[in-house]
Amino acid sequence: AAIYVGTYGKYAASSIAGKWLKLDDYVDGDAFIEACLELHSDESDPELMFQDFENIPKKFVCESGIDFVSVYEWLNLSEQEKKIVALYWDQISDTTDADVILRSYHGIYDSEIEHAWECFEDMIGGLTEENSDWTQQLINYLDMEKYQRDLSYDFNYAHCDSKTHVFYMHL
């Protein structure tokens, strides 16, 4: 994760002089800002301008500021957790905190119907092999698509790479 840091003063003077700073090089936002101010110490009171960024969700960075608490929480996530959270923000809502998203994550499936089958199997888990004929008769009457639609009141679905990621809505 990196941010290109210039200043509004330089930009107003038709210059984008600045530098890419890697966030991993700084323990926190204060240390990052201190490095930015040192970088632009050729100005008496530099007004920092964050002109570009890489590997950080856009919701944490704007031209005039950075949500450092959220950025450093993001940086502490594993790569898999980042993928899950980014998918949720892209397809469901970008207003939910990463920790809530990760707690609500129900898993990855080939389809929403496959998820519905797993929920159904969990629901009838008390039925044993001894009742397999009865269980099969019950399954013959089941409209899995309708059951899946009913489940959509409790789950959010996000799709990526031909897979369905499922998130429980009610935390």
mmCIF file of C-alpha atoms in Angstrom:
data_model
loop_
_atom_site.group_PDB
_atom_site.id
_atom_site.type_symbol
_atom_site.label_atom_id
_atom_site.label_comp_id
_atom_site.label_asym_id
_atom_site.label_seq_id
_atom_site.Cartn_x
_atom_site.Cartn_y
_atom_site.Cartn_z
ATOM 1 C CA ALA A 1 0.000 0.000 0.000
ATOM 2 C CA ALA A 2 1.387 3.352 -1.036
ATOM 3 C CA ILE A 3 0.267 6.956 -1.429
ATOM 4 C CA TYR A 4 1.701 9.612 -3.731
ATOM 5 C CA VAL A 5 2.087 12.757 -1.639
ATOM 6 C CA GLY A 6 2.389 16.218 -3.132
ATOM 7 C CA THR A 7 1.135 19.581 -1.915
ATOM 8 C CA TYR A 8 -1.572 21.973 -2.998
ATOM 9 C CA GLY A 9 1.057 24.744 -3.214
ATOM 10 C CA LYS A 10 3.179 22.826 -5.704
ATOM 11 C CA TYR A 11 0.082 21.778 -7.646
ATOM 12 C CA ALA A 12 -1.081 25.415 -7.863
ATOM 13 C CA ALA A 13 2.365 26.235 -9.272
ATOM 14 C CA SER A 14 1.838 23.568 -11.994
ATOM 15 C CA SER A 15 4.000 20.933 -10.333
ATOM 16 C CA ILE A 16 3.102 17.485 -9.116
ATOM 17 C CA ALA A 17 6.465 17.100 -7.380
ATOM 18 C CA GLY A 18 6.101 14.563 -4.618
ATOM 19 C CA LYS A 19 6.895 10.989 -3.820
ATOM 20 C CA TRP A 20 5.307 7.571 -3.351
ATOM 21 C CA LEU A 21 5.404 6.640 0.335
ATOM 22 C CA LYS A 22 4.764 3.061 1.431
ATOM 23 C CA LEU A 23 2.502 2.821 4.461
ATOM 24 C CA ASP A 24 4.327 -0.277 5.726
ATOM 25 C CA ASP A 25 7.333 1.972 6.391
ATOM 26 C CA TYR A 26 5.428 3.860 9.121
ATOM 27 C CA VAL A 27 4.025 2.576 12.396
ATOM 28 C CA ASP A 28 0.955 4.807 12.260
ATOM 29 C CA GLY A 29 -0.672 7.801 10.623
ATOM 30 C CA ASP A 30 1.264 10.318 12.705
ATOM 31 C CA ALA A 31 4.595 8.884 11.535
ATOM 32 C CA PHE A 32 3.334 8.914 7.944
ATOM 33 C CA ILE A 33 2.259 12.583 8.144
ATOM 34 C CA GLU A 34 5.581 13.481 9.763
ATOM 35 C CA ALA A 35 7.401 11.908 6.793
ATOM 36 C CA CYS A 36 5.125 13.778 4.371
ATOM 37 C CA LEU A 37 5.888 17.095 6.063
ATOM 38 C CA GLU A 38 9.609 16.324 6.019
ATOM 39 C CA LEU A 39 9.372 15.458 2.308
ATOM 40 C CA HIS A 40 7.857 18.868 1.628
ATOM 41 C CA SER A 41 9.962 20.853 4.089
ATOM 42 C CA ASP A 42 10.874 23.205 1.219
ATOM 43 C CA GLU A 43 7.482 24.868 1.868
ATOM 44 C CA SER A 44 6.888 26.916 5.013
ATOM 45 C CA ASP A 45 3.440 25.420 5.732
ATOM 46 C CA PRO A 46 2.830 22.568 3.302
ATOM 47 C CA GLU A 47 -0.797 21.632 2.714
ATOM 48 C CA LEU A 48 -0.505 17.954 1.846
ATOM 49 C CA MET A 49 -2.238 16.588 -1.227
ATOM 50 C CA PHE A 50 -2.708 12.842 -1.612
ATOM 51 C CA GLN A 51 -2.677 12.609 -5.404
ATOM 52 C CA ASP A 52 -2.781 8.849 -5.962
ATOM 53 C CA PHE A 53 -2.768 5.595 -4.024
ATOM 54 C CA GLU A 54 -2.279 1.860 -4.542
ATOM 55 C CA ASN A 55 -3.636 -1.217 -2.741
ATOM 56 C CA ILE A 56 -5.876 0.764 -0.403
ATOM 57 C CA PRO A 57 -9.673 0.888 -0.685
ATOM 58 C CA LYS A 58 -10.712 4.202 -2.186
ATOM 59 C CA LYS A 59 -13.109 4.852 0.673
ATOM 60 C CA PHE A 60 -10.123 5.491 2.993
ATOM 61 C CA VAL A 61 -8.240 8.066 0.920
ATOM 62 C CA CYS A 62 -9.211 11.346 -0.660
ATOM 63 C CA GLU A 63 -7.123 14.167 -2.051
ATOM 64 C CA SER A 64 -7.142 16.078 1.222
ATOM 65 C CA GLY A 65 -7.128 13.335 3.836
ATOM 66 C CA ILE A 66 -6.649 9.735 4.895
ATOM 67 C CA ASP A 67 -8.620 7.646 7.391
ATOM 68 C CA PHE A 68 -5.501 6.195 9.004
ATOM 69 C CA VAL A 69 -7.331 4.060 11.564
ATOM 70 C CA SER A 70 -9.189 2.234 8.793
ATOM 71 C CA VAL A 71 -6.121 2.050 6.537
ATOM 72 C CA TYR A 72 -3.965 0.419 9.211
ATOM 73 C CA GLU A 73 -6.780 -1.979 10.159
ATOM 74 C CA TRP A 74 -6.976 -2.874 6.448
ATOM 75 C CA LEU A 75 -3.233 -3.444 6.263
ATOM 76 C CA ASN A 76 -3.441 -5.904 9.176
ATOM 77 C CA LEU A 77 -5.923 -8.138 7.350
ATOM 78 C CA SER A 78 -4.717 -11.259 5.560
ATOM 79 C CA GLU A 79 -4.865 -11.274 1.761
ATOM 80 C CA GLN A 80 -7.899 -13.586 1.868
ATOM 81 C CA GLU A 81 -9.685 -11.309 4.348
ATOM 82 C CA LYS A 82 -8.944 -8.293 2.124
ATOM 83 C CA LYS A 83 -10.494 -10.087 -0.863
ATOM 84 C CA ILE A 84 -13.639 -10.948 1.106
ATOM 85 C CA VAL A 85 -14.051 -7.424 2.487
ATOM 86 C CA ALA A 86 -13.331 -5.750 -0.865
ATOM 87 C CA LEU A 87 -15.882 -7.994 -2.584
ATOM 88 C CA TYR A 88 -18.511 -7.059 0.000
ATOM 89 C CA TRP A 89 -17.743 -3.346 -0.383
ATOM 90 C CA ASP A 90 -17.865 -3.626 -4.170
ATOM 91 C CA GLN A 91 -21.086 -5.592 -4.486
ATOM 92 C CA ILE A 92 -23.134 -5.176 -1.318
ATOM 93 C CA SER A 93 -22.303 -2.085 0.740
ATOM 94 C CA ASP A 94 -19.227 0.000 1.385
ATOM 95 C CA THR A 95 -20.589 1.332 4.681
ATOM 96 C CA THR A 96 -20.028 -1.828 6.725
ATOM 97 C CA ASP A 97 -16.857 -2.225 8.820
ATOM 98 C CA ALA A 98 -14.389 -4.941 7.858
ATOM 99 C CA ASP A 99 -14.686 -6.777 11.192
ATOM 100 C CA VAL A 100 -18.489 -7.013 10.839
ATOM 101 C CA ILE A 101 -18.114 -8.284 7.274
ATOM 102 C CA LEU A 102 -15.656 -10.972 8.328
ATOM 103 C CA ARG A 103 -17.913 -12.107 11.197
ATOM 104 C CA SER A 104 -20.853 -12.322 8.789
ATOM 105 C CA TYR A 105 -18.979 -14.312 6.159
ATOM 106 C CA HIS A 106 -20.774 -17.626 5.672
ATOM 107 C CA GLY A 107 -18.554 -19.148 2.993
ATOM 108 C CA ILE A 108 -17.930 -19.647 -0.685
ATOM 109 C CA TYR A 109 -20.150 -21.785 -2.905
ATOM 110 C CA ASP A 110 -20.530 -22.706 -6.557
ATOM 111 C CA SER A 111 -23.961 -21.053 -6.567
ATOM 112 C CA GLU A 112 -26.714 -19.642 -4.374
ATOM 113 C CA ILE A 113 -28.573 -22.923 -4.851
ATOM 114 C CA GLU A 114 -25.593 -24.894 -3.499
ATOM 115 C CA HIS A 115 -25.714 -22.657 -0.427
ATOM 116 C CA ALA A 116 -29.436 -23.343 -0.088
ATOM 117 C CA TRP A 117 -28.784 -27.101 -0.220
ATOM 118 C CA GLU A 118 -26.224 -26.780 2.573
ATOM 119 C CA CYS A 119 -28.698 -24.814 4.698
ATOM 120 C CA PHE A 120 -31.366 -27.427 4.028
ATOM 121 C CA GLU A 121 -29.001 -30.272 4.935
ATOM 122 C CA ASP A 122 -28.071 -28.454 8.157
ATOM 123 C CA MET A 123 -31.756 -28.012 8.947
ATOM 124 C CA ILE A 124 -32.586 -31.709 8.491
ATOM 125 C CA GLY A 125 -29.339 -32.885 10.060
ATOM 126 C CA GLY A 126 -31.323 -34.784 12.670
ATOM 127 C CA LEU A 127 -32.656 -37.161 10.048
ATOM 128 C CA THR A 128 -30.537 -40.280 10.034
ATOM 129 C CA GLU A 129 -29.686 -42.798 7.366
ATOM 130 C CA GLU A 130 -32.463 -44.977 8.777
ATOM 131 C CA ASN A 131 -34.904 -42.382 7.478
ATOM 132 C CA SER A 132 -33.221 -42.007 4.088
ATOM 133 C CA ASP A 133 -36.354 -43.108 2.149
ATOM 134 C CA TRP A 134 -38.449 -40.552 3.998
ATOM 135 C CA THR A 135 -35.746 -37.909 3.509
ATOM 136 C CA GLN A 136 -35.646 -38.592 -0.244
ATOM 137 C CA GLN A 137 -39.444 -38.286 -0.461
ATOM 138 C CA LEU A 138 -39.227 -34.929 1.316
ATOM 139 C CA ILE A 139 -36.506 -33.742 -1.067
ATOM 140 C CA ASN A 140 -38.655 -34.698 -4.074
ATOM 141 C CA TYR A 141 -41.235 -32.105 -2.958
ATOM 142 C CA LEU A 142 -38.754 -29.367 -2.250
ATOM 143 C CA ASP A 143 -38.561 -26.331 -4.536
ATOM 144 C CA MET A 144 -34.932 -25.408 -3.864
ATOM 145 C CA GLU A 145 -35.111 -22.191 -5.898
ATOM 146 C CA LYS A 146 -38.013 -20.956 -3.780
ATOM 147 C CA TYR A 147 -36.181 -21.992 -0.612
ATOM 148 C CA GLN A 148 -33.097 -20.104 -1.802
ATOM 149 C CA ARG A 149 -35.215 -16.982 -2.461
ATOM 150 C CA ASP A 150 -36.496 -17.231 1.119
ATOM 151 C CA LEU A 151 -32.924 -17.499 2.359
ATOM 152 C CA SER A 152 -32.056 -14.264 0.560
ATOM 153 C CA TYR A 153 -33.912 -12.428 3.337
ATOM 154 C CA ASP A 154 -31.167 -13.574 5.705
ATOM 155 C CA PHE A 155 -28.116 -13.637 3.434
ATOM 156 C CA ASN A 156 -26.320 -11.328 1.016
ATOM 157 C CA TYR A 157 -24.643 -12.798 -2.040
ATOM 158 C CA ALA A 158 -21.598 -11.509 -3.898
ATOM 159 C CA HIS A 159 -20.241 -13.130 -7.043
ATOM 160 C CA CYS A 160 -16.623 -13.387 -8.143
ATOM 161 C CA ASP A 161 -14.758 -15.769 -10.456
ATOM 162 C CA SER A 162 -17.812 -18.012 -10.982
ATOM 163 C CA LYS A 163 -18.214 -18.427 -7.226
ATOM 164 C CA THR A 164 -20.830 -17.169 -4.798
ATOM 165 C CA HIS A 165 -19.706 -15.606 -1.537
ATOM 166 C CA VAL A 166 -22.364 -15.625 1.161
ATOM 167 C CA PHE A 167 -22.711 -13.185 4.046
ATOM 168 C CA TYR A 168 -25.200 -13.461 6.902
ATOM 169 C CA MET A 169 -27.154 -10.195 7.178
ATOM 170 C CA HIS A 170 -28.206 -10.145 10.808
ATOM 171 C CA LEU A 171 -25.240 -9.576 13.118
#
